[in-house]
C-alpha positions in Angstrom: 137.3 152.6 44.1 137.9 149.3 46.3 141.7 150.2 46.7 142.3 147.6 49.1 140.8 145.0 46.9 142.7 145.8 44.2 145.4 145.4 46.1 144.5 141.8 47.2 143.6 140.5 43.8 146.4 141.8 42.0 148.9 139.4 45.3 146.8 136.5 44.2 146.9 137.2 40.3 150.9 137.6 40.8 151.0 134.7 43.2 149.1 132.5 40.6 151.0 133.4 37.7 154.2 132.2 39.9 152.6 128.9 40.8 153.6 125.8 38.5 151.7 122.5 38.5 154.9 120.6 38.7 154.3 116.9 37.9 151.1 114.9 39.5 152.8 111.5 39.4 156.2 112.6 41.2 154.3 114.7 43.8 152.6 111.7 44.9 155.6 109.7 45.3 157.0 112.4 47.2 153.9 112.7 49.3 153.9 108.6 49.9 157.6 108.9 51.3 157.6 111.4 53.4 154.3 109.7 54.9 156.3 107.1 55.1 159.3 108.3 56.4 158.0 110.4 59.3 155.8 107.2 60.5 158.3 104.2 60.3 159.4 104.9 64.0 155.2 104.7 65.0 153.9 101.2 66.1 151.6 101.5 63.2 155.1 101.9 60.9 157.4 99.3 63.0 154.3 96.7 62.2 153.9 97.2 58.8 157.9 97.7 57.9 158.1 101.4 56.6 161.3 101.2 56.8 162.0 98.1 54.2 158.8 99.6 52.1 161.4 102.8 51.8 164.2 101.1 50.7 162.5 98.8 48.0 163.2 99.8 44.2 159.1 100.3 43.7 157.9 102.0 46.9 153.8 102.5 45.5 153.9 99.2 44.8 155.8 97.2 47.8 153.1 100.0 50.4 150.1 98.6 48.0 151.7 94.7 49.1 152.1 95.5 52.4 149.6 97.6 54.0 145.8 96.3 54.3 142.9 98.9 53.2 141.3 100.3 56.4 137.7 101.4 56.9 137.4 103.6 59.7 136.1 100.5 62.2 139.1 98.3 61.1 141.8 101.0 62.0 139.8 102.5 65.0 139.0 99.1 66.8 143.3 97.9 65.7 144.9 101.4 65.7 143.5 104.4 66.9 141.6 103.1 70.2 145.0 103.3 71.5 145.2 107.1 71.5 142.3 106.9 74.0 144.0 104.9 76.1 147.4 107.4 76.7 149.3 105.7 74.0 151.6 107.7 71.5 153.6 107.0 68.2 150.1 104.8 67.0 149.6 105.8 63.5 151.2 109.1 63.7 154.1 110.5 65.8 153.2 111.9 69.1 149.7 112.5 70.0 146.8 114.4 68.1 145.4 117.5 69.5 142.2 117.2 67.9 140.1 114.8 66.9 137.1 114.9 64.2 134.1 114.2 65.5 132.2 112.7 62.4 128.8 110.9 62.6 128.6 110.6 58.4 125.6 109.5 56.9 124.6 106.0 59.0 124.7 104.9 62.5 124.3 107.3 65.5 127.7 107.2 67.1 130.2 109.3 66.2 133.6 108.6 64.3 136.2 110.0 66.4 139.2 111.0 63.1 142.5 112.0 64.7 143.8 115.6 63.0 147.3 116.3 64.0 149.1 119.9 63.9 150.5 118.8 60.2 146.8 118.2 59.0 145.8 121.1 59.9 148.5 123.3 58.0 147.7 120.9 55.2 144.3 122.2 55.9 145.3 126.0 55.7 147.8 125.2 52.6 144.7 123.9 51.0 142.6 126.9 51.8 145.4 129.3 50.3 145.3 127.1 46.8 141.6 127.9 46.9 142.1 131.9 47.4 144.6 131.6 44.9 142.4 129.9 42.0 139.7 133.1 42.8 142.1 134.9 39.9 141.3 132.5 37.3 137.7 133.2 38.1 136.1 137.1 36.9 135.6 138.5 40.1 136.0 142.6 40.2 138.4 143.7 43.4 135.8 145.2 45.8 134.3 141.2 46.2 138.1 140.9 48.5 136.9 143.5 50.2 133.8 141.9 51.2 132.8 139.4 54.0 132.6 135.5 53.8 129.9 133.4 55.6 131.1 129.8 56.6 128.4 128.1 57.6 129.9 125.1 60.1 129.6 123.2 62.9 130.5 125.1 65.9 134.1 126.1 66.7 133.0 125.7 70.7 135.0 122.4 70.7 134.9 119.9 73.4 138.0 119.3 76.0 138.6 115.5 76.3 142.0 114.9 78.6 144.6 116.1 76.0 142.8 117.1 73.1 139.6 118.5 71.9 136.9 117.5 69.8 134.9 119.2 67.5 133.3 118.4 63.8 136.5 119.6 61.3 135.0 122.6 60.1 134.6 123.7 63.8 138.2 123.0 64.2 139.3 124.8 60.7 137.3 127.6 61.7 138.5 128.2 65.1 142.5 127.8 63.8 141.4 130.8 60.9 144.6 132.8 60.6 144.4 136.4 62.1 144.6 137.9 59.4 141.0 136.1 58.2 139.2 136.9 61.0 138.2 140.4 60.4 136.5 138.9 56.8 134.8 135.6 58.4 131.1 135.6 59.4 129.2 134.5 62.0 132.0 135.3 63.9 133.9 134.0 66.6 130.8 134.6 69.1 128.3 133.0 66.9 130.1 130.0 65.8 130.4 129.2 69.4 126.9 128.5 69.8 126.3 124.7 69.8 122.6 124.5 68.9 122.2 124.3 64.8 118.6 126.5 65.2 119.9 128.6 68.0 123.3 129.4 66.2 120.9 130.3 62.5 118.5 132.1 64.3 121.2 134.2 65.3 122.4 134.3 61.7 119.0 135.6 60.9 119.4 138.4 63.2 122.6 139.6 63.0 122.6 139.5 58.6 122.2 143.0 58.0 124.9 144.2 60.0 127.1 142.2 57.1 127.8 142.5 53.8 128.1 138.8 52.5 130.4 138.4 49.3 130.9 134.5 49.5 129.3 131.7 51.1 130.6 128.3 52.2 128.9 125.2 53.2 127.2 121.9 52.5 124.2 122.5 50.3 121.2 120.9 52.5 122.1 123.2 55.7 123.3 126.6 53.5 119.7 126.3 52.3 118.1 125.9 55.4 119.8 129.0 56.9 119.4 131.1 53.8 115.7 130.4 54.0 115.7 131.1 57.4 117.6 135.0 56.5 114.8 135.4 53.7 111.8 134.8 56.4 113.2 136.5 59.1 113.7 139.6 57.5 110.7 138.9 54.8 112.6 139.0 51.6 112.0 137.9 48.2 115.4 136.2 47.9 118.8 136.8 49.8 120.2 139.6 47.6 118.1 141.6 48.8 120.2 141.7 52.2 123.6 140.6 50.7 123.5 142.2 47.4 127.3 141.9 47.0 126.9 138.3 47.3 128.9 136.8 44.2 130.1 133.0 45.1 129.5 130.2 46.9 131.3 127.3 47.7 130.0 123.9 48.0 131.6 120.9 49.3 131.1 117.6 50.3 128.7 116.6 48.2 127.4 117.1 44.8 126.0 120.4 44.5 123.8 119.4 41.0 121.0 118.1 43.3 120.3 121.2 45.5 121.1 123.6 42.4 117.7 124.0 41.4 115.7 124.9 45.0 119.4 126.7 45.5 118.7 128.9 43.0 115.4 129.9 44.1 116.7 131.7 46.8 118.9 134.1 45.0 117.6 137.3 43.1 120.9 137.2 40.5 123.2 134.5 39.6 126.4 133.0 42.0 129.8 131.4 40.6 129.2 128.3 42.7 133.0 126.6 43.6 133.3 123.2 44.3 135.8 121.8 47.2 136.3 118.5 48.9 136.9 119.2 52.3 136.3 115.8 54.2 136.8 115.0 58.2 140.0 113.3 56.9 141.6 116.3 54.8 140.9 118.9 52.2 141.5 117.2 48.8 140.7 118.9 46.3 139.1 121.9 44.7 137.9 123.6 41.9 139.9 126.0 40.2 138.7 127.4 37.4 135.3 128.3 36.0 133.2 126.4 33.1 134.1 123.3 35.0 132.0 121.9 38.1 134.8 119.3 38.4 137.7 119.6 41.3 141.6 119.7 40.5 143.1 117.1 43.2 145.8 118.6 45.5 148.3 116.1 44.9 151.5 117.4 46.8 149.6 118.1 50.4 150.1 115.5 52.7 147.5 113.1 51.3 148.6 110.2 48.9 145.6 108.8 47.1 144.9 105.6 45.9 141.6 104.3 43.6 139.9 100.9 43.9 137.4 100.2 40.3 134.1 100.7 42.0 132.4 96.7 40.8 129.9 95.1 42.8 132.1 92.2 42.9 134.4 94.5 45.1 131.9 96.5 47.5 130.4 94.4 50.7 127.3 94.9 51.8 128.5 97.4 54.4 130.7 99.8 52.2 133.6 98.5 52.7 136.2 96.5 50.2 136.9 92.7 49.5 140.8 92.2 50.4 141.1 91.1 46.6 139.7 94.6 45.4 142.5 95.7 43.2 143.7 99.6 43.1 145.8 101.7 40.6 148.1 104.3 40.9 147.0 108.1 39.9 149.5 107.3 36.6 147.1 104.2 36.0 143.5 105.6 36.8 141.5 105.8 33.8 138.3 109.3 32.8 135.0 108.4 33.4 135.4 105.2 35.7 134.2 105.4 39.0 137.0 104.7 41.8 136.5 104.1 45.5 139.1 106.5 47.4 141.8 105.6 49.6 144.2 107.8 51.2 146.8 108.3 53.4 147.6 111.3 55.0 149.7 113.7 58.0 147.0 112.4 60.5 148.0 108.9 60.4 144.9 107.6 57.8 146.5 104.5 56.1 145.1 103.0 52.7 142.0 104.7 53.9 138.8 104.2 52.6 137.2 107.7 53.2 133.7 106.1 51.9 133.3 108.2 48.5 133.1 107.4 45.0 134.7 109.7 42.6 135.4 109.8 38.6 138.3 111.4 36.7 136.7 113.9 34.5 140.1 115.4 33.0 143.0 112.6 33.7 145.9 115.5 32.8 144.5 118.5 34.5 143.6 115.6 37.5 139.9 116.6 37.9 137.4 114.5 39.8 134.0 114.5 40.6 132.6 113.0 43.4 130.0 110.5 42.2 129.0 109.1 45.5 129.1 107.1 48.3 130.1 103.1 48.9 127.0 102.9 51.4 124.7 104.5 49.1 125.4 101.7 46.4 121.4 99.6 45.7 122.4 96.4 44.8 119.8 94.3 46.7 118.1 92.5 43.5 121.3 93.1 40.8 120.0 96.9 39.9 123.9 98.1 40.5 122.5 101.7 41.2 125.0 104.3 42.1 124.5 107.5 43.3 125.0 109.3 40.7 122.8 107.9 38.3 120.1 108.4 41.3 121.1 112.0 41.4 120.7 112.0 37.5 117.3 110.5 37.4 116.2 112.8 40.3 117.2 115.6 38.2 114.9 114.6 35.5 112.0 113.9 37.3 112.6 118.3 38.5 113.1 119.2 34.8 110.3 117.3 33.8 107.9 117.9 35.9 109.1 121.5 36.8 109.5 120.8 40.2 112.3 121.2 42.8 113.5 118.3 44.7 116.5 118.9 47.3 116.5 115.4 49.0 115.8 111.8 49.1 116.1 108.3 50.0 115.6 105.1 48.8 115.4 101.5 49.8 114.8 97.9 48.5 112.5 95.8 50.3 109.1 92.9 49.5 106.1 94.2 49.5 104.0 93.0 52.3 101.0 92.8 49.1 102.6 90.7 46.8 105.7 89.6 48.1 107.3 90.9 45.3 111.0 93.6 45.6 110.3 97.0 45.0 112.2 99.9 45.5 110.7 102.8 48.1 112.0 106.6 46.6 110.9 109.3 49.0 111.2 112.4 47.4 111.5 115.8 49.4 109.5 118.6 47.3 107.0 121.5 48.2 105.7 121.0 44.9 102.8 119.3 43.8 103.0 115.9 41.3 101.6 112.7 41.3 103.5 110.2 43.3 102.2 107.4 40.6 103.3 109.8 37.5 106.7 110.3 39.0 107.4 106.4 39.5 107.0 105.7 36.1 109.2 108.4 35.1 111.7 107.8 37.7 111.7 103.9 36.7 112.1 104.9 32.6 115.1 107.3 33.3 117.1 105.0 35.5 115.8 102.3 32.6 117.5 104.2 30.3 120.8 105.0 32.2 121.3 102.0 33.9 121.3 98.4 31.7 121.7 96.9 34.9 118.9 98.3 36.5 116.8 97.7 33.6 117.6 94.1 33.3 117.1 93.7 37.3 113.2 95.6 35.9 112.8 92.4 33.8 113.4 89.9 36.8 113.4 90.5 40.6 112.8 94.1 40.7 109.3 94.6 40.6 108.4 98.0 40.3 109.1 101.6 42.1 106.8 103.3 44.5 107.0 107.1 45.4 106.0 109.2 47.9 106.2 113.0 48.3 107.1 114.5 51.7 108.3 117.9 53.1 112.1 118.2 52.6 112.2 119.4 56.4 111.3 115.7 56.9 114.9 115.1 55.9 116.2 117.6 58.0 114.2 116.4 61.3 115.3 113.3 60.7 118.9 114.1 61.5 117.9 116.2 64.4 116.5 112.9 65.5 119.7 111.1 65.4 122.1 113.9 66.5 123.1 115.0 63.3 121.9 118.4 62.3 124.1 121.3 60.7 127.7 120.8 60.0 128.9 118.3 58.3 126.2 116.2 57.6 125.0 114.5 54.8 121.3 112.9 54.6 122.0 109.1 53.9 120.5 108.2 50.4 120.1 104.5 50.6 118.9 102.5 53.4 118.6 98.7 54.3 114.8 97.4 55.2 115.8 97.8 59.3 116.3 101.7 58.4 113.7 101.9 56.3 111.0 101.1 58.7 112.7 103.1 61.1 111.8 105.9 58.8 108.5 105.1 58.1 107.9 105.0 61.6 109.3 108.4 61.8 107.3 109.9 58.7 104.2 108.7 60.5 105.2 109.8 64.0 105.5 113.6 61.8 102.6 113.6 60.3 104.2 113.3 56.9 103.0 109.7 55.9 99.6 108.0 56.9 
């Protein structure tokens, strides 16, 4: 009998049944003034007045007046250059010990996101509400017995004058508590290893000395090294090596695309947990089953804010107009997509952290994330989110009974006709027609989409599809600096990109 896990669920099930969800709308307010208060001495607070913002009758609304949105080139190139440059007291008191190294899905430089010592026990607060929700799922008590594989960036962070730098899950995992350390896989030695194939490969090697109950990490990569577990030790699937494997926990990014090739690699079914885990905090999570939605933590150091996600609002770049109006979490409204904002212990003011996201239950406060700003198509009026790509994406694999993990799309004139198209390069082992998939591709986003559909009728001539290896996608990031980790493929790209792509695709092989 798993004594010890007995033990462990019945603390969590007690500390559960102890926890109340207090009220959403006063917990933010709360949040917003203690931001407030322990920044109004910063030059970031002095300029923008915290102090008169905290003494107004209606502070949401006077901080909404007063305080610009800030992408992360607006508050880098006014705010947070400074720290680089010796300054203190910028956006945050003192100085950050860490920063976030994140490269996101475009460009090849990296962001640089500061994380203070109050982010990161927001961090580990966060992580303790996700262990806790594990009693409203049906997990028997030898799985807390069991170890968890978190499948990161490495924890061998680099020293930089006062602080270190590192992508945030390799500074999560290498400030684990003690007490974690004797459950968390690769280990300490492992994790260290810079190299994404060198540090898997080791993985690989080392998986039968474990006995994997959970799994953590962004879909594309988690695949990538579960594949690389099955080959090594030539398995049918990965239970055959972990067969005490019960959950995984995604983040990030929508797991719904990955679920079906994800699948494939398992021999019995997973309870696969959502959380939202960005470079700028951990914001929400999923806590309960029959749900893939994510409960916001809304009384954690991060005060959100949600911008209607219009066209009319979005520039080309991502980013918002300064007219783009935002609501208050009493205001938002189920089933709208919102552009996030947030502000938070690291000194992230009216942030826009680049996703989209919908309220699927407005009183429990569940989201789903539904995209990203830069992966908005909008080039002739087809308004395509995300989403509705993933949608149609998913389709096409039910249809056609085939499995397709990535892809990428662009707008651009045909050099034929001279006439707007849009390029879809779908990432599949499987065989199908690159001319029956267009048309089914086109009719689903047709159907979900009026704008699409009407863009169909006038400048948007037609879709074209081709077929390529899904490493393609992964190769691709290797190329620009950005494999394992945190990284997420891009799933729009202007024309420049785009033939940047296709020269890469040819370059591989992949394309004539």
């Amino acid at each position: 009998m798993a004594i010890f896990g007995s033990i462990i669920k019945s603390l969590i099930d007690l500390k559960e049944s102890f926890t109340t969800e207090g009220e959403a709308e006063k917990n933010q307010e709360e949040v917003l003034k203690e931001l407030l208060r322990k920044a109004k001495d910063t030059a970031f607070g002095k300029h923008y007045n915290f102090e008169e913002i905290l003494e107004s009758d209606n502070i949401q609304q006077e901080f909404t007046r007063r305080v610009p949105y800030f992408d992360y080139n607006k508050i880098d190139k006014e705010w947070w250059h400074k720290y680089h440059d010796g300054e203190e007291n910028v956006t945050w008191p003192g100085r950050p010990p860490y920063f976030a190294l994140s490269s996101g899905t475009t460009g090849k430089s990296s962001k640089r996101i500061p994380v203070t010592d109050e982010m990161l026990e927001s961090i580990r607060n966060a992580g303790i509400k996700q262990v806790s929700a594990l009693s409203n799922f049906d997990l028997p008590p030898d799985f807390f017995e069991k170890d968890i594989m978190m499948l990161g960036s490495s924890t061998d962070l680099q020293k930089e004058g006062d602080h270190e730098e590192g992508e945030i899950s390799g500074i999560s995992a290498s400030n684990i508590p003690f007490w974690f350390k004797g459950y968390y896989k690769p280990g300490e030695e492992i994790s260290k290893i810079d190299e994404w194939d060198d540090r898997v490969q080791k993985i690989a090697e080392t998986a039968k000395d474990w006995d994997i109950g959970a799994l953590s990490g962004i879909p594309s990569w988690m695949e990538l090294m579960l594949k690389k577990v099955i080959e090594y030790h030539n398995l049918n699937n990965i239970h055959e090596i972990w067969p005490n494997l019960q959950v995984y926990t995604s983040g990030g990014v929508a797991f719904e695309p990955y679920e079906k090739s994800f699948k494939a690699l398992l021999g019995k079914p997973v309870q696969v947990i959502d959380t939202y885990l960005a470079s700028e905090g951990f914001l929400a999570l999923q806590n309960r089953p029959d749900t893939s939605s994510m409960k916001l933590i809304l009384d954690n150091g991060v005060y959100f804010e949600f911008v209607p996600f219009k066209p009319d609002y979005i520039k080309e770049d991502g980013s918002l107009t300064e007219d783009a109006p935002v609501v208050t979490l009493a205001e938002v409204e189920e089933d709208v997509d919102y552009v996030l904002l947030i502000s938070t212990v690291s000194g992230a003011w009216r942030y826009l952290i680049g996703d989209t996201i919908k309220f699927t239950d407005k009183e429990k406060n569940e989201i789903r994330i539904t995209g990203r700003t830069k992966f908005f198509l909008n080039v002739v009026g087809s308004q395509l989110s995300v989403n509705k790509m993933n949608d149609a994406v998913q389709e096409l694999e039910n249809q056609f009974d085939i499995k397709i993990p990535e892809f990428v799309v662009a707008a651009k004139r045909s050099e034929e006709d001279n006439e707007y198209y849009h390029y879809w390069y779908l990432g599949t082992e499987d065989n199908a027609d690159n001319d029956k998939l267009a048309e089914a591709l086109d009719n689903a986003l047709k159907n979900a989409n009026k704008n699409y559909k009407v863009a169909r009728g006038k400048a948007l001539h037609g879709v074209k599809v081709t077929t390529i290896d899904p490493n393609m996608f992964h190769e691709w990031n290797a190329r620009n600096k950005k494999k394992g980790g945190q990284v997420k493929m891009e799933k729009v790209m202007n024309e420049e990109k785009l033939q940047d792509w296709q020269e890469f695709l040819k370059e591989q092989g992949a394309i004539n």
